[in-house]
Short mmCIF file of C-alpha atoms in Angstrom, two decimals:
data_model
loop_
_atom_site.label_atom_id
_atom_site.label_comp_id
_atom_site.label_asym_id
_atom_site.label_seq_id
_atom_site.Cartn_x
_atom_site.Cartn_y
_atom_site.Cartn_z
CA MET A 1 31.54 -29.62 16.23
CA PRO A 2 35.18 -30.51 16.95
CA THR A 3 36.35 -34.07 16.38
CA ARG A 4 36.62 -36.73 19.08
CA SER A 5 40.37 -36.23 19.40
CA GLN A 6 39.82 -32.71 20.63
CA SER A 7 38.78 -32.26 24.25
CA THR A 8 36.39 -29.32 23.94
CA THR A 9 32.99 -30.07 25.45
CA TRP A 10 29.82 -28.34 24.32
CA ASP A 11 26.84 -26.82 26.06
CA PRO A 12 23.77 -27.46 23.88
CA ALA A 13 21.51 -25.16 25.91
CA ARG A 14 23.91 -22.23 25.58
CA TYR A 15 24.40 -22.95 21.89
CA LEU A 16 20.63 -22.90 21.34
CA ARG A 17 20.21 -19.47 22.94
CA TYR A 18 20.83 -18.11 19.45
CA ALA A 19 19.04 -20.88 17.58
CA ASP A 20 17.40 -18.46 15.13
CA GLN A 21 20.66 -16.79 14.12
CA ARG A 22 22.50 -20.11 13.85
CA GLY A 23 19.61 -21.81 12.05
CA ARG A 24 19.05 -19.20 9.35
CA PRO A 25 22.22 -20.02 7.35
CA PHE A 26 21.27 -23.72 7.44
CA GLN A 27 17.83 -22.91 6.07
CA ASP A 28 19.29 -20.67 3.37
CA LEU A 29 21.73 -23.40 2.36
CA LEU A 30 19.02 -26.05 2.38
CA GLY A 31 16.87 -23.87 0.12
CA ARG A 32 19.53 -24.02 -2.60
CA VAL A 33 19.74 -27.83 -2.72
CA PRO A 34 17.58 -28.93 -5.70
CA ALA A 35 17.30 -32.62 -4.78
CA GLU A 36 13.69 -33.73 -5.26
CA GLN A 37 13.20 -37.20 -3.79
CA PRO A 38 16.35 -38.33 -1.99
CA ARG A 39 16.07 -41.59 -0.01
CA ARG A 40 19.09 -41.14 2.27
CA VAL A 41 20.15 -37.80 3.76
CA ALA A 42 22.98 -37.08 6.22
CA ASP A 43 23.67 -34.02 8.36
CA LEU A 44 27.33 -34.06 9.47
CA GLY A 45 27.94 -31.91 12.51
CA CYS A 46 24.28 -31.88 13.46
CA GLY A 47 24.84 -30.29 16.87
CA PRO A 48 21.69 -30.39 19.04
CA GLY A 49 19.63 -31.58 16.08
CA ASN A 50 17.23 -28.66 15.97
CA VAL A 51 17.82 -28.02 12.26
CA THR A 52 18.29 -31.67 11.27
CA ALA A 53 14.54 -32.16 11.63
CA LEU A 54 14.08 -29.61 8.83
CA LEU A 55 15.55 -32.20 6.47
CA CYS A 56 12.71 -34.57 7.35
CA ARG A 57 10.16 -31.90 6.53
CA ARG A 58 11.89 -30.95 3.27
CA TRP A 59 12.12 -34.57 2.13
CA PRO A 60 9.39 -36.55 3.94
CA GLN A 61 10.25 -39.79 2.12
CA ALA A 62 13.92 -39.73 3.19
CA ALA A 63 15.72 -41.45 6.06
CA VAL A 64 17.78 -38.74 7.77
CA VAL A 65 20.78 -39.30 10.03
CA GLY A 66 22.47 -36.62 12.11
CA VAL A 67 26.11 -37.18 13.06
CA ASP A 68 28.16 -35.26 15.61
CA SER A 69 31.37 -35.90 17.54
CA SER A 70 30.00 -34.35 20.74
CA ALA A 71 28.30 -36.71 23.17
CA GLU A 72 26.51 -33.72 24.74
CA MET A 73 25.10 -32.65 21.38
CA ILE A 74 23.95 -36.14 20.38
CA GLU A 75 22.27 -36.57 23.76
CA ALA A 76 20.43 -33.26 23.32
CA ALA A 77 19.51 -34.09 19.72
CA THR A 78 18.10 -37.49 20.67
CA ALA A 79 16.16 -36.10 23.64
CA GLY A 80 14.71 -33.23 21.60
CA ALA A 81 13.72 -35.20 18.50
CA GLU A 82 10.09 -35.73 17.61
CA GLN A 83 9.08 -39.24 18.67
CA GLU A 84 7.08 -39.75 15.52
CA LEU A 85 10.17 -39.18 13.38
CA THR A 86 12.49 -41.39 15.41
CA ALA A 87 9.96 -44.19 15.91
CA SER A 88 9.34 -44.41 12.18
CA GLY A 89 13.06 -44.59 11.47
CA ARG A 90 12.94 -41.39 9.47
CA LEU A 91 15.30 -39.60 11.85
CA SER A 92 18.23 -40.94 13.83
CA PHE A 93 21.36 -39.58 15.48
CA GLU A 94 24.77 -41.10 16.01
CA ARG A 95 28.06 -40.01 17.46
CA GLY A 96 30.95 -39.97 15.02
CA ASP A 97 34.00 -38.14 13.74
CA LEU A 98 33.12 -36.90 10.27
CA ARG A 99 36.68 -37.59 9.12
CA GLU A 100 36.10 -41.29 9.77
CA TRP A 101 32.36 -41.56 9.16
CA GLN A 102 31.28 -44.14 6.61
CA PRO A 103 27.62 -44.51 5.62
CA ALA A 104 26.31 -48.04 5.12
CA GLU A 105 25.24 -46.85 1.67
CA GLN A 106 26.07 -43.71 -0.24
CA VAL A 107 23.66 -40.90 0.60
CA ASP A 108 21.67 -38.83 -1.87
CA VAL A 109 22.20 -35.57 0.04
CA LEU A 110 25.05 -34.78 2.43
CA ILE A 111 24.84 -31.45 4.22
CA THR A 112 27.30 -30.03 6.72
CA ASN A 113 26.90 -26.56 8.14
CA ALA A 114 29.00 -24.62 10.68
CA THR A 115 31.15 -27.71 11.28
CA LEU A 116 34.05 -27.99 8.84
CA GLN A 117 35.75 -24.92 10.33
CA TRP A 118 36.49 -27.09 13.37
CA VAL A 119 38.21 -29.78 11.28
CA PRO A 120 41.92 -29.19 10.55
CA GLY A 121 42.72 -29.67 6.87
CA HIS A 122 39.07 -29.86 5.91
CA LEU A 123 39.75 -28.62 2.37
CA ASP A 124 41.55 -31.91 1.71
CA LEU A 125 38.61 -33.80 3.21
CA LEU A 126 36.11 -32.61 0.59
CA PRO A 127 36.86 -35.37 -1.96
CA THR A 128 36.23 -37.97 0.76
CA LEU A 129 32.91 -36.38 1.68
CA LEU A 130 31.90 -36.23 -1.97
CA GLY A 131 32.70 -39.93 -2.18
CA HIS A 132 29.91 -40.58 0.33
CA VAL A 133 27.39 -39.08 -2.10
CA ALA A 134 25.67 -41.34 -4.63
CA PRO A 135 25.95 -40.52 -8.35
CA GLY A 136 23.46 -37.78 -9.14
CA GLY A 137 23.37 -36.67 -5.50
CA TRP A 138 24.18 -33.41 -3.78
CA PHE A 139 26.74 -32.14 -1.30
CA ALA A 140 26.05 -28.87 0.55
CA MET A 141 28.29 -27.04 2.99
CA GLY A 142 28.40 -23.80 4.95
CA VAL A 143 31.15 -22.32 7.15
CA PRO A 144 31.70 -18.99 8.87
CA GLY A 145 33.84 -16.60 6.87
CA ASN A 146 34.35 -13.98 9.56
CA PHE A 147 37.66 -15.02 11.07
CA GLY A 148 39.17 -11.72 9.97
CA ALA A 149 36.45 -9.76 11.80
CA PRO A 150 37.11 -7.98 15.13
CA SER A 151 35.16 -10.66 17.03
CA HIS A 152 37.91 -13.11 16.15
CA THR A 153 41.01 -10.95 15.66
CA LEU A 154 40.55 -9.41 19.11
CA LEU A 155 40.21 -12.89 20.57
CA ALA A 156 43.47 -13.92 18.89
CA ASP A 157 45.25 -10.78 20.09
CA LEU A 158 44.30 -11.46 23.70
CA GLN A 159 45.60 -15.01 23.51
CA ARG A 160 49.03 -13.53 22.73
CA ASP A 161 48.81 -11.10 25.64
CA SER A 162 51.49 -11.70 28.29
CA ARG A 163 48.80 -12.13 30.96
CA TRP A 164 47.60 -15.38 29.38
CA ALA A 165 50.03 -16.45 26.66
CA ASN A 166 51.90 -18.89 28.91
CA GLN A 167 48.63 -20.67 29.80
CA ILE A 168 47.39 -21.08 26.25
CA THR A 169 49.05 -23.97 24.45
CA GLY A 170 46.95 -24.11 21.32
CA GLU A 171 46.04 -27.75 21.98
CA GLN A 172 42.41 -26.77 21.68
CA PHE A 173 41.80 -26.31 17.96
CA ARG A 174 40.74 -22.86 16.79
CA PRO A 175 38.16 -22.70 14.00
CA THR A 176 39.18 -21.45 10.57
CA SER A 177 37.90 -21.47 6.99
CA HIS A 178 39.09 -20.74 3.45
CA GLU A 179 37.98 -18.24 0.83
CA PRO A 180 35.07 -19.14 -1.52
CA ALA A 181 37.30 -19.63 -4.58
CA GLU A 182 39.31 -22.27 -2.72
CA TYR A 183 36.18 -24.28 -1.98
CA LEU A 184 35.10 -23.92 -5.61
CA ARG A 185 38.44 -25.26 -6.86
CA ALA A 186 38.54 -28.13 -4.37
CA LEU A 187 35.03 -29.33 -5.19
CA THR A 188 35.49 -28.94 -8.94
CA GLU A 189 38.84 -30.73 -8.93
CA ALA A 190 37.17 -33.57 -7.03
CA GLY A 191 34.87 -34.06 -10.01
CA ALA A 192 31.72 -32.23 -8.89
CA GLU A 193 29.81 -29.39 -10.49
CA ALA A 194 30.01 -26.71 -7.83
CA GLU A 195 28.52 -23.34 -6.98
CA VAL A 196 29.72 -21.11 -4.15
CA TRP A 197 28.48 -17.86 -2.66
CA GLU A 198 28.67 -15.78 0.49
CA THR A 199 26.21 -13.85 2.62
CA THR A 200 26.78 -11.33 5.39
CA TYR A 201 24.09 -11.50 8.08
CA TYR A 202 23.60 -8.63 10.52
CA TYR A 203 22.78 -10.17 13.86
CA VAL A 204 21.03 -7.89 16.33
CA LEU A 205 22.20 -9.23 19.69
CA PRO A 206 20.45 -8.00 22.85
CA GLY A 207 22.34 -6.33 25.69
CA VAL A 208 25.69 -4.61 26.08
CA ASN A 209 27.49 -7.96 25.88
CA GLY A 210 25.49 -9.54 23.07
CA VAL A 211 28.51 -10.31 20.90
CA LEU A 212 30.38 -11.85 23.81
CA ASP A 213 27.37 -14.01 24.64
CA PHE A 214 27.04 -15.10 21.02
CA VAL A 215 30.65 -16.27 20.65
CA SER A 216 30.90 -17.70 24.17
CA SER A 217 29.42 -21.03 23.06
CA THR A 218 31.69 -21.35 20.01
CA ALA A 219 35.00 -19.53 19.34
CA LEU A 220 35.58 -18.42 22.95
CA ARG A 221 34.86 -21.82 24.47
CA PRO A 222 38.13 -23.66 23.63
CA VAL A 223 40.16 -20.66 24.85
CA LEU A 224 38.46 -20.64 28.25
CA ILE A 225 38.95 -24.39 28.57
CA GLU A 226 42.69 -23.88 28.15
CA LEU A 227 42.53 -21.28 30.91
CA GLY A 228 41.10 -23.87 33.27
CA GLY A 229 37.42 -23.56 32.48
CA PRO A 230 34.84 -20.74 32.43
CA GLY A 231 34.68 -20.49 36.23
CA THR A 232 38.37 -19.91 36.88
CA GLU A 233 39.98 -16.58 37.79
CA ALA A 234 42.08 -16.57 34.62
CA ALA A 235 39.08 -17.25 32.41
CA HIS A 236 37.07 -14.53 34.17
CA ALA A 237 39.83 -11.95 33.67
CA PHE A 238 40.24 -12.96 30.03
CA THR A 239 36.50 -12.69 29.43
CA GLU A 240 36.35 -9.22 30.97
CA ALA A 241 39.22 -8.00 28.78
CA TYR A 242 37.57 -9.52 25.72
CA ALA A 243 34.22 -7.90 26.57
CA ASP A 244 35.90 -4.47 26.87
CA ALA A 245 37.54 -4.91 23.47
CA LEU A 246 34.24 -5.99 21.91
CA HIS A 247 32.50 -2.88 23.31
CA THR A 248 34.92 -0.75 21.31
CA ALA A 249 34.59 -2.80 18.13
CA TYR A 250 30.81 -3.20 18.39
CA PRO A 251 29.50 -0.22 20.42
CA PRO A 252 26.19 -0.94 22.17
CA GLU A 253 23.39 1.13 20.67
CA MET A 254 19.69 1.71 21.02
CA LEU A 255 17.73 -0.01 18.29
CA GLY A 256 13.99 -0.52 18.39
CA GLY A 257 13.84 0.75 21.95
CA ARG A 258 16.39 -1.70 23.36
CA THR A 259 20.12 -1.85 23.89
CA VAL A 260 21.84 -4.14 21.38
CA GLN A 261 25.09 -4.85 19.61
CA VAL A 262 25.02 -5.39 15.84
CA LEU A 263 27.34 -8.14 14.62
CA PRO A 264 28.01 -8.43 10.87
CA TYR A 265 28.60 -12.13 10.28
CA ARG A 266 29.93 -13.42 6.97
CA ARG A 267 28.98 -16.96 5.96
CA LEU A 268 30.34 -19.01 3.05
CA PHE A 269 28.30 -21.62 1.19
CA ALA A 270 28.75 -24.23 -1.50
CA ILE A 271 26.62 -26.84 -3.22
CA ALA A 272 28.09 -29.53 -5.43
CA HIS A 273 26.38 -31.99 -7.78
CA VAL A 274 27.99 -35.41 -8.14
CA PRO A 275 27.65 -36.47 -11.81
CA ALA A 276 25.35 -39.43 -12.46
#
């Protein structure tokens, strides 16, 4: 999630409408982390905490902390956590800016998924994050790699449209990521043994506005806030124009007896081992 210095607020319920699609990359990333018995595990950018609990199940002996800059997300994560996990101290959540976060002790596994794209200059932050990992531990990250896809290029084009350009200042940070080779170089130059890969998921999104609904809780959200908020006339007009453009790029179709839009979604991943 964006850092504290950015004013975007988040809607956990809306974000969780696509919990399966958003959770699958986390699970795939987690499956590649070979740590066996870590004692301390951190999830930076934990959002509503629904996938953070998976870390407790993967490593039942570990103390897991989820960190997020959004008060709304931390509130949802705390409210939705299993009491048994929180009461035992195995799972906790705290609000924090990952650029400033400092663990009391180095962690054995640090995972951050679908978060770093919201952090300006995050490539330069990787050595700092690796420094939070104990010798012999693991760092794992995932970010979207689809910012060149129509879902995002159309959004950028509309922001430059004369109807809205004078209302959009760019103060709300727009997410972005780098190519896999850049993450490989950054992690390797920081002293880790790294592996990177990418996967394109094909999300089947229900309805004629499935793609719009999917991005409305992430990439579209800071744009609408700059237009005065989702309920304003300007935001409504912008959303309608964006929906029309998405219909052309991702034509609704019948699949399995229902109307859907299919969204190819590229994700980038990396794991890095900190030498013992």
